[in-house]
PDB file of C-alpha atoms in Angstrom:
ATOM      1  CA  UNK J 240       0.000   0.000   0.000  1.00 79.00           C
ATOM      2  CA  UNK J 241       2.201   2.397  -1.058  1.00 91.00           C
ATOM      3  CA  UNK J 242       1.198   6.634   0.635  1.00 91.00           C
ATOM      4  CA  UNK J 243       1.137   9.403  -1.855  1.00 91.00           C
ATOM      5  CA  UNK J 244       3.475  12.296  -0.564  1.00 94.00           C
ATOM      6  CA  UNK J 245       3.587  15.919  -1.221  1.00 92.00           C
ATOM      7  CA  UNK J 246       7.451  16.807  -1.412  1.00 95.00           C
ATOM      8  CA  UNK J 247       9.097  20.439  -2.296  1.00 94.00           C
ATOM      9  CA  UNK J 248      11.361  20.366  -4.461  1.00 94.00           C
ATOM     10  CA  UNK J 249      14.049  21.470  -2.048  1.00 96.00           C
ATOM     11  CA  UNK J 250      13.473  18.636   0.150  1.00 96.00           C
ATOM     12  CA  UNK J 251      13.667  15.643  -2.589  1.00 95.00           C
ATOM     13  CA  UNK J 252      17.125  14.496  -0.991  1.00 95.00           C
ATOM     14  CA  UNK J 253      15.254  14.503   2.340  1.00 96.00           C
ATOM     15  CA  UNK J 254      12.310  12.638   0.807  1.00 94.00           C
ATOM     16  CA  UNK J 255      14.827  10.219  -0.775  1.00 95.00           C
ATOM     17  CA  UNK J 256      16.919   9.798   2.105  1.00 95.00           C
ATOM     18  CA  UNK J 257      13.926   8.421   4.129  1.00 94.00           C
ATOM     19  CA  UNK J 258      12.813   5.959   1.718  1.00 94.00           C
ATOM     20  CA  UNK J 259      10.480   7.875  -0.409  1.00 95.00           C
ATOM     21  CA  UNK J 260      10.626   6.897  -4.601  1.00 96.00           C
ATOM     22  CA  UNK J 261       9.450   9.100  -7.509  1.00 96.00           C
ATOM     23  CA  UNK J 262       6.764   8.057  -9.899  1.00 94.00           C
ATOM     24  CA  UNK J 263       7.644   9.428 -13.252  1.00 94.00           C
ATOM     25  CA  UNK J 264       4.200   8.431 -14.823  1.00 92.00           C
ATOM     26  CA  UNK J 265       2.215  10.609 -12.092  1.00 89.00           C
ATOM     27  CA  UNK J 266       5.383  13.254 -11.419  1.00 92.00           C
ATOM     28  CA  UNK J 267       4.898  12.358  -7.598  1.00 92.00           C
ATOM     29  CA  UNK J 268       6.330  11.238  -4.781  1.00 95.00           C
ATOM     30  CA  UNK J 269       5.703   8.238  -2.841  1.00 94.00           C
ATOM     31  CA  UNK J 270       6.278   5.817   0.298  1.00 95.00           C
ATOM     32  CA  UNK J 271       6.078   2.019  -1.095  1.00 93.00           C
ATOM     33  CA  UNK J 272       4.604  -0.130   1.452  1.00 87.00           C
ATOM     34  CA  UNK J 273       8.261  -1.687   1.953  1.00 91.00           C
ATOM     35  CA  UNK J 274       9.586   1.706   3.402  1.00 90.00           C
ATOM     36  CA  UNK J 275       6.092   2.089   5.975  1.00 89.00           C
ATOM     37  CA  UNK J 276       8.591   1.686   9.279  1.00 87.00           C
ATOM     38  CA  UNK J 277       9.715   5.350   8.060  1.00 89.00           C
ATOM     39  CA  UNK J 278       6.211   6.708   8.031  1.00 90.00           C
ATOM     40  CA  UNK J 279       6.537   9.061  10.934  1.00 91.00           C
ATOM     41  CA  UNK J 280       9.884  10.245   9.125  1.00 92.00           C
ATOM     42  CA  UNK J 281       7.806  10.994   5.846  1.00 92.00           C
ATOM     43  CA  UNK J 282       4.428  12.382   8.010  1.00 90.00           C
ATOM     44  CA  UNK J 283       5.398  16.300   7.099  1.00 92.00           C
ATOM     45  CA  UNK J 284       4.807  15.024   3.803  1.00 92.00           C
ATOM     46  CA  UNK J 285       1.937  13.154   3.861  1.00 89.00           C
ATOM     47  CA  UNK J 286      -0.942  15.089   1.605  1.00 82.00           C
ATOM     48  CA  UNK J 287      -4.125  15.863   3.439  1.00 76.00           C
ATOM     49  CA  UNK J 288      -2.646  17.034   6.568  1.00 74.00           C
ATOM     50  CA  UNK J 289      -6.516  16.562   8.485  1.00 73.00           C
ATOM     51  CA  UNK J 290      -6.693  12.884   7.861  1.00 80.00           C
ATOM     52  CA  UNK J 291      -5.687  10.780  10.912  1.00 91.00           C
ATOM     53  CA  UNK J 292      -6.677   6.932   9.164  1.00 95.00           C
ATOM     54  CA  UNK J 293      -4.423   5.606   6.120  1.00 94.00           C
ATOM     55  CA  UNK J 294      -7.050   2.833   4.988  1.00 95.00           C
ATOM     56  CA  UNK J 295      -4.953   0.000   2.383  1.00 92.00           C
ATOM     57  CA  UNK J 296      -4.879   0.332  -0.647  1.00 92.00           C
ATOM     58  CA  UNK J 297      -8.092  -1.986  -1.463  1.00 95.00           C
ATOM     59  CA  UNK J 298     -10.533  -0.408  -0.154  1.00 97.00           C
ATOM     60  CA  UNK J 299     -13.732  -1.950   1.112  1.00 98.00           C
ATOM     61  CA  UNK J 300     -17.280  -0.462   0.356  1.00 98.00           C
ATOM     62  CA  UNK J 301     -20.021  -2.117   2.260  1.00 98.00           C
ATOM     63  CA  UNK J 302     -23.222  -1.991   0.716  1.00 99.00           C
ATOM     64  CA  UNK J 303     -26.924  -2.589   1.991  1.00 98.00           C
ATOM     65  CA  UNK J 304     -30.282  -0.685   1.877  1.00 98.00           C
ATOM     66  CA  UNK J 305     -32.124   1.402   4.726  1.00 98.00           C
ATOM     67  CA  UNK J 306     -35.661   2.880   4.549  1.00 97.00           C
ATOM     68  CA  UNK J 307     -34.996   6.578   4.205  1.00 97.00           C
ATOM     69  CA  UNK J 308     -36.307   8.325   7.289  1.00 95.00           C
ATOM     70  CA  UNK J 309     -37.797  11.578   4.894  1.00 96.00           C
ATOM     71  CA  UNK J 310     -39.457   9.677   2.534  1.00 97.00           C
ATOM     72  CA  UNK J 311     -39.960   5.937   3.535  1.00 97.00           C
ATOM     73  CA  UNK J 312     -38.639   4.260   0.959  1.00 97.00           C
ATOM     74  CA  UNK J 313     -36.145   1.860   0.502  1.00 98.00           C
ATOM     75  CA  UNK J 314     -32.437   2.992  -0.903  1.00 98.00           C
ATOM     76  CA  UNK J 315     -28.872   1.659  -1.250  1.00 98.00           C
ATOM     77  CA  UNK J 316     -26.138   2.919   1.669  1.00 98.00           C
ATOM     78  CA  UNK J 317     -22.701   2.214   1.569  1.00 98.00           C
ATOM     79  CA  UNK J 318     -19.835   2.600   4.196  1.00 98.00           C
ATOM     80  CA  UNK J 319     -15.781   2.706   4.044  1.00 98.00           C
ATOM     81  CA  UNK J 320     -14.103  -0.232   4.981  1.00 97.00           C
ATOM     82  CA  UNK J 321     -11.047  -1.756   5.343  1.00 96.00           C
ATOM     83  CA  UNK J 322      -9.368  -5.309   6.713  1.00 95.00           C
ATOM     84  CA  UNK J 323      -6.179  -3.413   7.772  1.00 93.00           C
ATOM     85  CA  UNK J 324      -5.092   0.923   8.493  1.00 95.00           C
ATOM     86  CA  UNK J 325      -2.661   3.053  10.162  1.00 94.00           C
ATOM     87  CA  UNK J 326      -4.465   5.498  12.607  1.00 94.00           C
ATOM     88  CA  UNK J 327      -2.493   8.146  14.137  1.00 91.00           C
ATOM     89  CA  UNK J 328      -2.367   8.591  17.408  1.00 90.00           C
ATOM     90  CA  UNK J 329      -0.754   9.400  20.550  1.00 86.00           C
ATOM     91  CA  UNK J 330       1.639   6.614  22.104  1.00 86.00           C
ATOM     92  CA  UNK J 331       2.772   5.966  25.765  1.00 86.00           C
ATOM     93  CA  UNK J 332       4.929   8.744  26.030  1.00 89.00           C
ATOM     94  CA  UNK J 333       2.662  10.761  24.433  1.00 86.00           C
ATOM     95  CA  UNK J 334       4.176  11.692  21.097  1.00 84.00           C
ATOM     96  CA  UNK J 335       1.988  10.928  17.945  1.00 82.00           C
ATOM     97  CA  UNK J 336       2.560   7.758  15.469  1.00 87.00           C
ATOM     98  CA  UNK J 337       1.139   5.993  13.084  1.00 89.00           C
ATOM     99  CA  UNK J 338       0.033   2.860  14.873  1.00 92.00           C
ATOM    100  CA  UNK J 339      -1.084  -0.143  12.305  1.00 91.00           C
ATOM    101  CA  UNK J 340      -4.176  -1.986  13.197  1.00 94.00           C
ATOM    102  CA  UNK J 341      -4.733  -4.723  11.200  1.00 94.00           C
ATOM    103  CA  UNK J 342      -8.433  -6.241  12.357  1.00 95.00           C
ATOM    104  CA  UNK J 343     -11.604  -5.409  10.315  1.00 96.00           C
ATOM    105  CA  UNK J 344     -13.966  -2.453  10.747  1.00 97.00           C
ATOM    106  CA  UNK J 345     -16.620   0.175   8.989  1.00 97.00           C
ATOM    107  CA  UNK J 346     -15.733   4.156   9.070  1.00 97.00           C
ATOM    108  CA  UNK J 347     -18.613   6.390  10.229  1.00 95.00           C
ATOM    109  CA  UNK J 348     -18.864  10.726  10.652  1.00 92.00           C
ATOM    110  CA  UNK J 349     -16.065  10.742   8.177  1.00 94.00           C
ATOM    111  CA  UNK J 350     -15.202  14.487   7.665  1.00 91.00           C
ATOM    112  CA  UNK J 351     -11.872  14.145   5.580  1.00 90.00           C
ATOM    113  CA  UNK J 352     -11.222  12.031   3.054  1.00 93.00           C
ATOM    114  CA  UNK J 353      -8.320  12.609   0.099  1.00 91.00           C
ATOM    115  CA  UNK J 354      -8.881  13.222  -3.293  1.00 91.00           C
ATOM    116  CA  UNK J 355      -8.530  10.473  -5.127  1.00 90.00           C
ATOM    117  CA  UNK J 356     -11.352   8.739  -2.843  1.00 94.00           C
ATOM    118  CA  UNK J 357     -13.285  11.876  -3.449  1.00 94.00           C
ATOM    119  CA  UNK J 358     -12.989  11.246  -6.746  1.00 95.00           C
ATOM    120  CA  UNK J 359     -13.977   7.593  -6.456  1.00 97.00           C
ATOM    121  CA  UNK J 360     -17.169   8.237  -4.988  1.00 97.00           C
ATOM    122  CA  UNK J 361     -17.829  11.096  -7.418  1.00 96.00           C
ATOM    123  CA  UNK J 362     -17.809   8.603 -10.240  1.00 97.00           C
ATOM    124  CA  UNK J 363     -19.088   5.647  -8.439  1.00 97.00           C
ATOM    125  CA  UNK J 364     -21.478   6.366  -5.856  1.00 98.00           C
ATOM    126  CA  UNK J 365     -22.520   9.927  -6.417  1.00 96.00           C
ATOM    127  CA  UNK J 366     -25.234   9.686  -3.218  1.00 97.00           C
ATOM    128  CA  UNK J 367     -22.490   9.521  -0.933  1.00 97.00           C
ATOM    129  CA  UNK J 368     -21.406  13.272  -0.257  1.00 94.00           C
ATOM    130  CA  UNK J 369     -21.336  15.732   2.235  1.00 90.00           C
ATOM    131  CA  UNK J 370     -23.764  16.502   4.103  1.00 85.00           C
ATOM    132  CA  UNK J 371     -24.727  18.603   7.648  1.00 75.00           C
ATOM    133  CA  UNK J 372     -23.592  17.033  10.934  1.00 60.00           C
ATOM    134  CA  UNK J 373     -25.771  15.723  13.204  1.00 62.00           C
ATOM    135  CA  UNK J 374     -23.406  14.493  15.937  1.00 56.00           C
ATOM    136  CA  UNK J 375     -20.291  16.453  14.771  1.00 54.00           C
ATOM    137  CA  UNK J 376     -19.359  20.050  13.896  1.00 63.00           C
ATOM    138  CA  UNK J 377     -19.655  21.352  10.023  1.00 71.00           C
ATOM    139  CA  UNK J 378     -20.123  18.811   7.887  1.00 81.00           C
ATOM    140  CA  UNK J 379     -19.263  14.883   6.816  1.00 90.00           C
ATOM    141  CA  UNK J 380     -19.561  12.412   4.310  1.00 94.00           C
ATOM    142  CA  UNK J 381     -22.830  10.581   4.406  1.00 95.00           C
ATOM    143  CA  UNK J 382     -25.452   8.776   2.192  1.00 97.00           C
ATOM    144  CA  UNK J 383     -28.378  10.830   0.205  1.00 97.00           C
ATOM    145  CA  UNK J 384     -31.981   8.944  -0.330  1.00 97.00           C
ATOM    146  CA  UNK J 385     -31.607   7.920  -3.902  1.00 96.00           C
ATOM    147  CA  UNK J 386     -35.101   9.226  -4.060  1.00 97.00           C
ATOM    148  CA  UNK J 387     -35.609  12.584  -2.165  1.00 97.00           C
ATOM    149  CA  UNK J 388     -32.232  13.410  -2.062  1.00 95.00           C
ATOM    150  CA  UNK J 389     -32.391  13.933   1.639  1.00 95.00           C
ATOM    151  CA  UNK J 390     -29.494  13.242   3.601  1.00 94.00           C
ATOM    152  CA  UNK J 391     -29.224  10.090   5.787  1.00 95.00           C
ATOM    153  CA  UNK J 392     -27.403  10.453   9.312  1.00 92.00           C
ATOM    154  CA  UNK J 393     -24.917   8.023   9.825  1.00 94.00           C
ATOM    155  CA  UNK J 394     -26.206   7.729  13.125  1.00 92.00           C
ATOM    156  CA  UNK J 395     -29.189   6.137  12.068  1.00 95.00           C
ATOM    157  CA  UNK J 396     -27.201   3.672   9.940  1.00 96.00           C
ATOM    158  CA  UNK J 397     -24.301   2.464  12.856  1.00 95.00           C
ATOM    159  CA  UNK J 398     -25.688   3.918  16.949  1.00 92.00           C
ATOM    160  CA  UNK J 399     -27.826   1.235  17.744  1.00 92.00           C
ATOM    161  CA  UNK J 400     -27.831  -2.720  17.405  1.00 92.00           C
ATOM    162  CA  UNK J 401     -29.946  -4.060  14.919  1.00 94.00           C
ATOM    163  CA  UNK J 402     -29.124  -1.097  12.968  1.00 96.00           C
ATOM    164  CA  UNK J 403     -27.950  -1.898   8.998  1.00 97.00           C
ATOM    165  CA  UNK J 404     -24.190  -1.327   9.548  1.00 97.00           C
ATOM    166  CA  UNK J 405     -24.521  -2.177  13.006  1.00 96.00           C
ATOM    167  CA  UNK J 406     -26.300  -5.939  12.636  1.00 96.00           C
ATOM    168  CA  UNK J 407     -27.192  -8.018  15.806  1.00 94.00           C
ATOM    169  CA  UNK J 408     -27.213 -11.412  14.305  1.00 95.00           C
ATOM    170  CA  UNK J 409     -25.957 -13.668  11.679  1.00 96.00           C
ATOM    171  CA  UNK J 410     -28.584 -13.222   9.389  1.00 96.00           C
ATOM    172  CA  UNK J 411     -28.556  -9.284   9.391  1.00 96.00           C
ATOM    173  CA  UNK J 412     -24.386  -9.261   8.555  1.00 97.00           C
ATOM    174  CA  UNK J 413     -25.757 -11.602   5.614  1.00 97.00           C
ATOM    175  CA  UNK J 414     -28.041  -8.919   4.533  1.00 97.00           C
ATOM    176  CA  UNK J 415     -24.535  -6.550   3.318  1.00 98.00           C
ATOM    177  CA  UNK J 416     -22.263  -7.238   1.022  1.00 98.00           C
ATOM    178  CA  UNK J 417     -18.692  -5.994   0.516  1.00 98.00           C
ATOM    179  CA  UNK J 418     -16.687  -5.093  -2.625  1.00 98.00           C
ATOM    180  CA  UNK J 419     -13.403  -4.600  -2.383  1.00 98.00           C
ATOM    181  CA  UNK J 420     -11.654  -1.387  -5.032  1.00 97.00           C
ATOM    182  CA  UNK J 421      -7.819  -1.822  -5.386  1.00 96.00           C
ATOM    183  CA  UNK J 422      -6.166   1.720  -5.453  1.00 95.00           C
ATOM    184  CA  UNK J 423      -2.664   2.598  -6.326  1.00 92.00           C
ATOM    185  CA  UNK J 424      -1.770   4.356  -3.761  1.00 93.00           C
ATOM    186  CA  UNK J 425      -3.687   4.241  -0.220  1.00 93.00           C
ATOM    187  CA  UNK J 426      -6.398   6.315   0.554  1.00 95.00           C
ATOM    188  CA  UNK J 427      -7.200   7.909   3.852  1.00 92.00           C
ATOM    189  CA  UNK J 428      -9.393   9.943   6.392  1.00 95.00           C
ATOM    190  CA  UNK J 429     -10.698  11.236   9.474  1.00 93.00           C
ATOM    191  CA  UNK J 430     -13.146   9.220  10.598  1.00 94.00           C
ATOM    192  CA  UNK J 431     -14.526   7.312  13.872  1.00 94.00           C
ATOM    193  CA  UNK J 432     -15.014   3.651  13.893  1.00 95.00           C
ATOM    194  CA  UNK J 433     -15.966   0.379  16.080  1.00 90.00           C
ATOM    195  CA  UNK J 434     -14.891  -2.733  17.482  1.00 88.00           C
ATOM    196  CA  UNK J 435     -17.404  -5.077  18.356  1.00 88.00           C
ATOM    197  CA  UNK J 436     -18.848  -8.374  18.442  1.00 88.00           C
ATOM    198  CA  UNK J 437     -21.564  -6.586  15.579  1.00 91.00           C
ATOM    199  CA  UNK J 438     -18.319  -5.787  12.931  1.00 94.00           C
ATOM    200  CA  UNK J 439     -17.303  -9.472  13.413  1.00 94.00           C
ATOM    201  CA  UNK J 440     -20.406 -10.489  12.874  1.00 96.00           C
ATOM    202  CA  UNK J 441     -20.287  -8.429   9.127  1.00 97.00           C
ATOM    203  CA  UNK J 442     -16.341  -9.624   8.679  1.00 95.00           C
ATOM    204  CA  UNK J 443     -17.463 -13.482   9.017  1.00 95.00           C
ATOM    205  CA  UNK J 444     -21.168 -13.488   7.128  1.00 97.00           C
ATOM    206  CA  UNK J 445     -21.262 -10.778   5.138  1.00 96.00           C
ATOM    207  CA  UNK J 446     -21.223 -11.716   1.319  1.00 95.00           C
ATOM    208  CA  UNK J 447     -17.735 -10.484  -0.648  1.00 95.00           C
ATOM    209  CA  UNK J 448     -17.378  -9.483  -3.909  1.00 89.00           C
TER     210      UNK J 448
END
């Protein structure tokens, strides 16, 4: 999963020095996924400085349907995924890193995302976009009714179990199905997420495409 990077030109020796490569097709620079012990060495670099999840680099949409809550009628609502991400954070001693988590889970109240994913869902899945906050300030990236238009909380999709991203039995997790999008180079985001028994339940019986 290799990180896009956003290098001056007056610090490509730097860049170099700490395992960053050039791509001459896409006149960037890069972190391959061989170099990601130096991550914290490249973070200045790292584009989208608001982002604090770098999801891999194939990238898991999980799909289902929810009765819109403006118009009653069923549409399709997706969510980010992924099986494995680096989330930064603080560590013991208090200094931030990039920690890597590699277990399963679904993003919700995402507020950043880059701009290649932006693109991605601009040309794939133009009913997820930003909409008002409910539960956060400004705005996020959430489903629209297919129908109305109206946007569709993400609280109403993941808060509760039983909910459609948030499924309380085997037979519920069935219900989604997840397709997985290879990217060239990893996408990532601010976003909040879960671990619970209900995200196992989706990682073991949801369907996979």
């Amino acid at each position: 999963m290799s990180l896009l990077l956003n290098v001056p030109a007056a610090e490509e020796t730097e860049a170099k020095s700490k395992g960053a490569l050039w791509d001459a097709n896409l006149q960037t620079w890069y972190l391959p996924d061989i170099n990601y012990d130096h991550i914290m060495e490249v973070d200045k670099w790292i584009t989208d400085r608001d982002t604090a999840i770098i999801l891999s680099d194939e990238v898991i949409i999980a799909h289902a349907r929810h009765t819109c809550p403006h118009c009653q009628q069923s549409t399709p609502v997706i969510a980010i995924g992924s099986d494995f991400f680096y989330e930064k954070d603080m560590n013991e001693r208090d200094e931030l890193v990039w920690f890597e988590l590699d277990f399963f889970t679904l993003f919700q109240q995402t507020s950043v995302i880059s701009a290649h994913l932006f693109n991605f869902f601009r040309d794939n899945y133009p009913h997820y976009k930003q909409g008002p906050a409910r539960s956060a300030d400004g705005y996020y990236w959430c489903n629209h009714c297919e129908h109305c238009g109206k946007d569709i909380d993400d609280t109403l999709l993941f808060a509760d179990p039983g909910d459609v991203f948030n499924p309380d039995n085997a037979a519920a997790a069935a219900s989604i199905t997840l397709r997985t999008f290879p990217f060239k180079y990893a996408p990532h985001i601010d976003a909040d997420y879960n671990i619970n028994d209900n995200v196992r339940l989706i990682n073991e019986f949801a369907g996979r495409t």
